[in-house]
Short mmCIF file of C-alpha atoms in Angstrom, two decimals:
data_model
loop_
_atom_site.label_atom_id
_atom_site.label_comp_id
_atom_site.label_asym_id
_atom_site.label_seq_id
_atom_site.Cartn_x
_atom_site.Cartn_y
_atom_site.Cartn_z
CA MET J 172 -17.37 -16.87 -5.21
CA ALA J 173 -19.30 -18.93 -2.75
CA THR J 174 -19.87 -16.54 0.04
CA GLU J 175 -19.96 -13.06 -1.47
CA GLU J 176 -23.66 -12.66 -0.86
CA GLU J 177 -23.38 -13.22 2.85
CA PHE J 178 -21.56 -10.12 4.00
CA GLU J 179 -22.17 -6.38 4.17
CA VAL J 180 -19.54 -3.64 3.94
CA GLU J 181 -18.15 -2.46 7.20
CA SER J 182 -16.25 0.78 7.84
CA MET J 183 -12.55 0.17 8.17
CA HIS J 184 -9.89 2.47 9.57
CA PHE J 185 -6.33 1.96 10.61
CA THR J 186 -5.39 2.63 14.22
CA ARG J 187 -1.62 2.70 14.38
CA LEU J 188 0.72 3.98 11.68
CA LEU J 189 4.35 3.37 10.94
CA LEU J 190 6.11 5.62 8.37
CA ALA J 191 9.52 4.49 7.12
CA VAL J 192 11.85 7.29 5.98
CA ASP J 193 15.42 7.50 5.00
CA ASP J 194 18.14 10.05 4.47
CA ASP J 195 17.67 10.87 0.85
CA ASP J 196 14.17 12.24 0.82
CA ASP J 197 12.48 12.55 -2.51
CA GLU J 198 9.05 13.72 -3.59
CA SER J 199 7.48 10.32 -2.80
CA SER J 200 8.88 10.44 0.74
CA ARG J 201 7.38 13.84 1.21
CA ARG J 202 4.01 12.66 -0.01
CA ALA J 203 4.24 9.54 2.19
CA PHE J 204 4.88 11.82 5.14
CA ASN J 205 2.03 14.05 4.21
CA TYR J 206 -0.34 11.10 3.95
CA ALA J 207 0.85 9.56 7.22
CA SER J 208 0.46 12.87 9.03
CA THR J 209 -3.00 13.43 7.53
CA LEU J 210 -4.22 10.00 8.65
CA ALA J 211 -2.66 10.36 12.11
CA LYS J 212 -4.26 13.80 12.60
CA ILE J 213 -7.73 13.02 11.24
CA TYR J 214 -8.12 9.82 13.24
CA ASN J 215 -6.02 10.95 16.19
CA ILE J 216 -3.89 7.81 16.11
CA PRO J 217 -0.20 7.19 16.92
CA LEU J 218 2.37 7.67 14.20
CA GLY J 219 5.80 6.04 14.50
CA ILE J 220 8.46 7.32 12.18
CA VAL J 221 11.30 4.88 11.62
CA SER J 222 14.69 5.35 9.97
CA VAL J 223 17.25 2.60 9.72
CA LEU J 224 20.99 3.23 9.81
CA GLU J 225 22.09 0.96 6.96
CA THR J 226 25.26 -0.49 8.43
CA GLY J 227 25.61 -2.72 5.38
CA ASP J 228 26.08 0.43 3.30
CA LEU J 229 29.23 1.44 5.12
CA ASN J 230 32.57 0.18 3.87
CA ILE J 231 34.91 -1.82 6.12
CA TYR J 232 36.94 1.22 7.14
CA GLN J 233 33.85 3.14 8.05
CA SER J 234 32.22 0.18 9.80
CA LEU J 235 35.24 0.00 12.09
CA SER J 236 35.08 3.66 13.04
CA PRO J 237 32.92 4.38 16.04
CA ASP J 238 33.10 8.09 15.21
CA ILE J 239 31.45 7.70 11.85
CA LEU J 240 28.76 5.41 13.23
CA SER J 241 28.13 7.86 15.99
CA ALA J 242 27.93 10.77 13.53
CA ARG J 243 25.46 8.79 11.40
CA ARG J 244 23.31 8.01 14.41
CA SER J 245 23.17 11.67 15.32
CA GLU J 246 22.27 12.68 11.80
CA ILE J 247 19.41 10.15 11.72
CA ALA J 248 18.14 11.22 15.13
CA ALA J 249 18.15 14.86 14.00
CA HIS J 250 16.40 13.91 10.78
CA LEU J 251 13.68 11.97 12.67
CA ASN J 252 13.22 14.79 15.15
CA THR J 253 12.60 17.17 12.29
CA TYR J 254 9.86 14.89 11.02
CA VAL J 255 8.35 14.53 14.45
CA GLU J 256 8.30 18.25 15.01
CA LYS J 257 6.74 18.92 11.62
CA ALA J 258 4.06 16.30 12.27
CA GLU J 259 3.27 17.79 15.68
CA ARG J 260 3.12 21.30 14.25
CA PHE J 261 0.64 19.92 11.66
CA GLY J 262 -1.53 18.53 14.42
CA VAL J 263 -0.43 14.96 15.04
CA GLN J 264 -0.85 14.32 18.76
CA ASP J 265 1.38 11.27 19.09
CA ALA J 266 4.41 11.10 16.79
CA GLN J 267 7.28 8.86 17.89
CA PRO J 268 10.83 8.68 16.38
CA ILE J 269 12.21 5.14 16.02
CA ILE J 270 15.83 4.43 15.03
CA GLY J 271 16.99 1.04 13.81
CA GLU J 272 20.37 -0.23 12.69
CA GLY J 273 21.15 -2.93 10.08
CA LYS J 274 19.34 -4.01 6.95
CA PRO J 275 16.19 -1.87 6.59
CA ALA J 276 13.66 -4.56 5.70
CA ARG J 277 14.92 -7.02 8.33
CA VAL J 278 15.16 -4.41 11.08
CA ILE J 279 11.65 -3.17 10.35
CA LEU J 280 10.24 -6.68 10.14
CA ASP J 281 12.12 -8.29 13.03
CA GLU J 282 12.45 -5.48 15.48
CA VAL J 283 10.21 -2.48 14.82
CA LEU J 284 6.93 -4.23 13.89
CA PRO J 285 6.80 -6.61 16.84
CA GLU J 286 7.51 -3.69 19.19
CA PHE J 287 5.39 -0.88 17.67
CA LYS J 288 2.65 -3.10 16.25
CA PRO J 289 1.30 -0.85 13.50
CA ASP J 290 -1.65 -1.92 11.41
CA LEU J 291 -0.52 0.22 8.45
CA ILE J 292 3.01 0.66 7.22
CA ILE J 293 3.62 3.71 4.93
CA LEU J 294 6.48 3.79 2.49
CA GLY J 295 7.61 6.19 -0.22
CA SER J 296 8.35 4.75 -3.65
CA HIS J 297 11.78 6.41 -4.10
CA LYS J 298 11.24 6.32 -7.82
CA GLN J 299 14.35 8.22 -8.81
CA ARG J 300 16.60 5.60 -7.16
CA GLY J 301 15.40 3.00 -9.59
CA HIS J 302 12.58 0.63 -9.30
CA LEU J 303 14.47 -2.44 -8.25
CA HIS J 304 16.23 -1.20 -5.16
CA ILE J 305 13.25 0.15 -3.25
CA GLY J 306 11.13 -2.56 -4.80
CA SER J 307 13.15 -5.19 -2.91
CA VAL J 308 12.78 -3.43 0.46
CA ALA J 309 9.09 -2.59 -0.05
CA SER J 310 8.41 -6.06 -1.51
CA GLU J 311 10.04 -7.81 1.40
CA ILE J 312 8.03 -5.76 3.89
CA MET J 313 4.92 -6.22 1.83
CA ARG J 314 5.34 -9.96 1.62
CA SER J 315 6.24 -10.60 5.18
CA ALA J 316 4.58 -8.00 7.38
CA GLU J 317 1.34 -8.84 9.06
CA ALA J 318 0.21 -5.23 8.72
CA SER J 319 -1.22 -3.55 5.65
CA VAL J 320 1.34 -1.74 3.53
CA ILE J 321 0.94 1.38 1.36
CA VAL J 322 3.53 2.65 -1.12
CA VAL J 323 2.87 6.28 -1.78
CA ARG J 324 3.73 7.99 -5.05
CA MET V 321 18.89 15.49 4.31
CA ALA V 322 19.56 18.78 2.57
CA THR V 323 16.10 20.13 2.28
CA GLU V 324 14.04 18.67 5.04
CA GLU V 325 13.84 21.94 6.97
CA GLU V 326 12.26 23.76 4.04
CA PHE V 327 8.82 22.19 3.87
CA GLU V 328 5.69 21.96 5.98
CA VAL V 329 3.25 19.10 6.12
CA GLU V 330 0.27 19.31 3.76
CA SER V 331 -2.94 17.39 4.00
CA MET V 332 -3.10 14.63 1.37
CA HIS V 333 -6.09 12.61 0.23
CA PHE V 334 -6.65 10.26 -2.65
CA THR V 335 -9.23 11.19 -5.20
CA ARG V 336 -9.85 8.12 -7.37
CA LEU V 337 -9.70 4.54 -6.17
CA LEU V 338 -9.26 1.23 -7.97
CA LEU V 339 -9.90 -1.99 -6.03
CA ALA V 340 -8.71 -5.24 -7.64
CA VAL V 341 -10.72 -8.34 -6.67
CA ASP V 342 -10.79 -11.90 -7.89
CA ASP V 343 -12.90 -15.00 -7.68
CA ASP V 344 -11.58 -16.62 -4.56
CA ASP V 345 -12.28 -13.99 -1.96
CA ASP V 346 -10.54 -14.32 1.33
CA GLU V 347 -10.53 -12.30 4.48
CA SER V 348 -7.98 -9.84 3.06
CA SER V 349 -10.14 -9.24 0.01
CA ARG V 350 -13.06 -8.48 2.25
CA ARG V 351 -10.95 -6.03 4.29
CA ALA V 352 -9.60 -4.43 1.09
CA PHE V 353 -13.18 -3.97 -0.10
CA ASN V 354 -14.23 -2.51 3.25
CA TYR V 355 -11.30 -0.09 3.18
CA ALA V 356 -11.97 0.97 -0.44
CA SER V 357 -15.64 1.49 0.27
CA THR V 358 -14.88 3.46 3.45
CA LEU V 359 -12.52 5.82 1.61
CA ALA V 360 -14.87 6.23 -1.36
CA LYS V 361 -17.80 7.04 0.94
CA ILE V 362 -15.99 9.42 3.31
CA TYR V 363 -14.35 11.44 0.57
CA ASN V 364 -17.14 10.98 -1.93
CA ILE V 365 -14.76 9.83 -4.69
CA PRO V 366 -15.09 7.29 -7.53
CA LEU V 367 -14.35 3.62 -6.81
CA GLY V 368 -13.54 1.30 -9.69
CA ILE V 369 -13.71 -2.37 -8.95
CA VAL V 370 -11.71 -4.50 -11.39
CA SER V 371 -11.58 -8.26 -11.86
CA VAL V 372 -9.50 -9.96 -14.49
CA LEU V 373 -10.48 -13.16 -16.23
CA GLU V 374 -7.18 -15.03 -16.14
CA THR V 375 -7.17 -16.64 -19.55
CA GLY V 376 -3.66 -17.98 -18.84
CA ASP V 377 -5.24 -20.15 -16.16
CA LEU V 378 -7.43 -22.06 -18.51
CA ASN V 379 -6.13 -25.22 -20.11
CA ILE V 380 -5.99 -25.67 -23.86
CA TYR V 381 -9.26 -27.48 -24.07
CA GLN V 382 -10.99 -24.78 -22.03
CA SER V 383 -9.28 -21.95 -23.86
CA LEU V 384 -10.77 -23.29 -27.09
CA SER V 385 -14.28 -23.38 -25.69
CA PRO V 386 -16.27 -20.23 -26.23
CA ASP V 387 -18.94 -21.56 -23.92
CA ILE V 388 -16.53 -21.78 -20.98
CA LEU V 389 -15.09 -18.40 -21.57
CA SER V 390 -18.51 -16.96 -21.88
CA ALA V 391 -19.60 -18.59 -18.65
CA ARG V 392 -16.52 -17.26 -16.85
CA ARG V 393 -17.23 -13.79 -18.12
CA SER V 394 -20.76 -13.98 -16.80
CA GLU V 395 -19.51 -15.24 -13.42
CA ILE V 396 -17.10 -12.36 -13.16
CA ALA V 397 -19.66 -9.82 -14.20
CA ALA V 398 -22.07 -11.09 -11.57
CA HIS V 399 -19.34 -11.13 -8.97
CA LEU V 400 -18.46 -7.50 -9.75
CA ASN V 401 -22.07 -6.43 -9.69
CA THR V 402 -22.41 -7.91 -6.23
CA TYR V 403 -19.51 -5.79 -5.08
CA VAL V 404 -20.88 -2.64 -6.73
CA GLU V 405 -24.30 -3.16 -5.16
CA LYS V 406 -22.83 -3.67 -1.73
CA ALA V 407 -20.65 -0.57 -2.07
CA GLU V 408 -23.68 1.47 -3.14
CA ARG V 409 -25.79 0.16 -0.30
CA PHE V 410 -22.97 1.17 2.04
CA GLY V 411 -23.06 4.71 0.71
CA VAL V 412 -20.58 4.87 -2.15
CA GLN V 413 -21.99 7.23 -4.76
CA ASP V 414 -19.88 6.20 -7.74
CA ALA V 415 -18.91 2.54 -7.91
CA GLN V 416 -17.96 1.14 -11.33
CA PRO V 417 -17.37 -2.47 -12.35
CA ILE V 418 -14.40 -3.05 -14.68
CA ILE V 419 -13.72 -6.43 -16.36
CA GLY V 420 -10.35 -7.33 -17.85
CA GLU V 421 -9.09 -10.41 -19.64
CA GLY V 422 -5.50 -11.80 -19.72
CA LYS V 423 -2.70 -11.64 -17.20
CA PRO V 424 -3.93 -9.70 -14.13
CA ALA V 425 -0.96 -7.48 -13.56
CA ARG V 426 -0.50 -6.67 -17.23
CA VAL V 427 -4.14 -6.04 -17.88
CA ILE V 428 -4.31 -3.72 -14.85
CA LEU V 429 -1.12 -1.89 -15.73
CA ASP V 430 -1.56 -1.61 -19.52
CA GLU V 431 -5.35 -1.29 -19.89
CA VAL V 432 -7.17 -0.39 -16.71
CA LEU V 433 -4.85 2.22 -15.21
CA PRO V 434 -4.42 4.39 -18.33
CA GLU V 435 -8.20 4.36 -18.78
CA PHE V 436 -9.46 4.73 -15.20
CA LYS V 437 -6.53 6.83 -13.85
CA PRO V 438 -6.75 5.99 -10.14
CA ASP V 439 -4.33 7.62 -7.72
CA LEU V 440 -4.68 4.74 -5.24
CA ILE V 441 -4.82 1.03 -6.08
CA ILE V 442 -6.19 -1.23 -3.34
CA LEU V 443 -5.23 -4.93 -3.24
CA GLY V 444 -5.93 -7.74 -0.78
CA SER V 445 -2.94 -9.82 0.35
CA HIS V 446 -4.51 -13.27 -0.33
CA LYS V 447 -2.34 -14.74 2.35
CA GLN V 448 -3.79 -18.25 2.28
CA ARG V 449 -2.85 -18.67 -1.35
CA GLY V 450 0.84 -18.42 -0.44
CA HIS V 451 3.02 -15.37 -0.38
CA LEU V 452 4.68 -15.76 -3.72
CA HIS V 453 1.74 -15.81 -6.05
CA ILE V 454 0.01 -12.68 -4.99
CA GLY V 455 3.35 -11.18 -4.21
CA SER V 456 4.27 -11.34 -7.85
CA VAL V 457 1.08 -9.64 -9.05
CA ALA V 458 1.12 -7.06 -6.23
CA SER V 459 4.86 -6.51 -6.65
CA GLU V 460 4.52 -5.99 -10.39
CA ILE V 461 1.77 -3.44 -9.92
CA MET V 462 3.57 -1.75 -7.07
CA ARG V 463 6.77 -1.49 -9.07
CA SER V 464 5.31 -0.27 -12.30
CA ALA V 465 2.11 1.67 -11.50
CA GLU V 466 2.27 5.44 -11.32
CA ALA V 467 -0.39 5.41 -8.62
CA SER V 468 0.05 4.67 -4.92
CA VAL V 469 -0.66 1.05 -3.96
CA ILE V 470 -2.00 -0.36 -0.72
CA VAL V 471 -2.00 -4.06 0.18
CA VAL V 472 -4.65 -4.60 2.83
CA ARG V 473 -4.37 -7.40 5.42
#
């Protein structure tokens, strides 16, 4: 409590947003997307929308099949493009699709963040999938990312 | 991916903010406070500022001493009032100090949230105290709160 008298409040805004989405959208994903698009539009700042192909989720047979991987990549690309188009129609000037492959938290932390350099990461809570699963991804990002993180409900 | 074509983006704003602070302010706390005050001012929405007297942190001798508890309560009240005054000077119309006592995450989840009903909880990351400590408090709030949660860095 030593220094609290010495500062004044300063306005603070984020300048570069990263929204993480996945295949099975729920209400929290929709709200996270609404919030990300609202911020990006109001402040006219870039919005990256990342989705990670969870290769760890595929079984051994699938992981050996280039066709299935290729189909999944196409699905994710189409999914991301839908988001980008909706954001642009809403008024976001700079919306960018980003596709990763691997473990979601690691891919976002090790590949996407160093490249895209957001100062705010926006996640849905995915409540209906159970607390623990999304908790571990969100917690890992929250603990390790250098950016601020918001979990939208 | 079944329904993503069917919706359009809607503007989304938060309407009631809760900022959690503690005694040992760091840079992330300062930024969390700046961000909370900025949102509260721009949208003219209520900002609760909560600090929890961590009774679990006191040793047995201290926990038996009403004088020490009383002194700690006064310190926290003064600390919160400083925040409230700074927020008001910055332009926040409705800033409210909230004092809790016990385990921070439990007090916030079980007592403060049901009473104050924020839709966004704002936390600093407290990086210099180590990832795990604040991670557990923030993670617990993030997992269990019905509100959105932002960790500011």
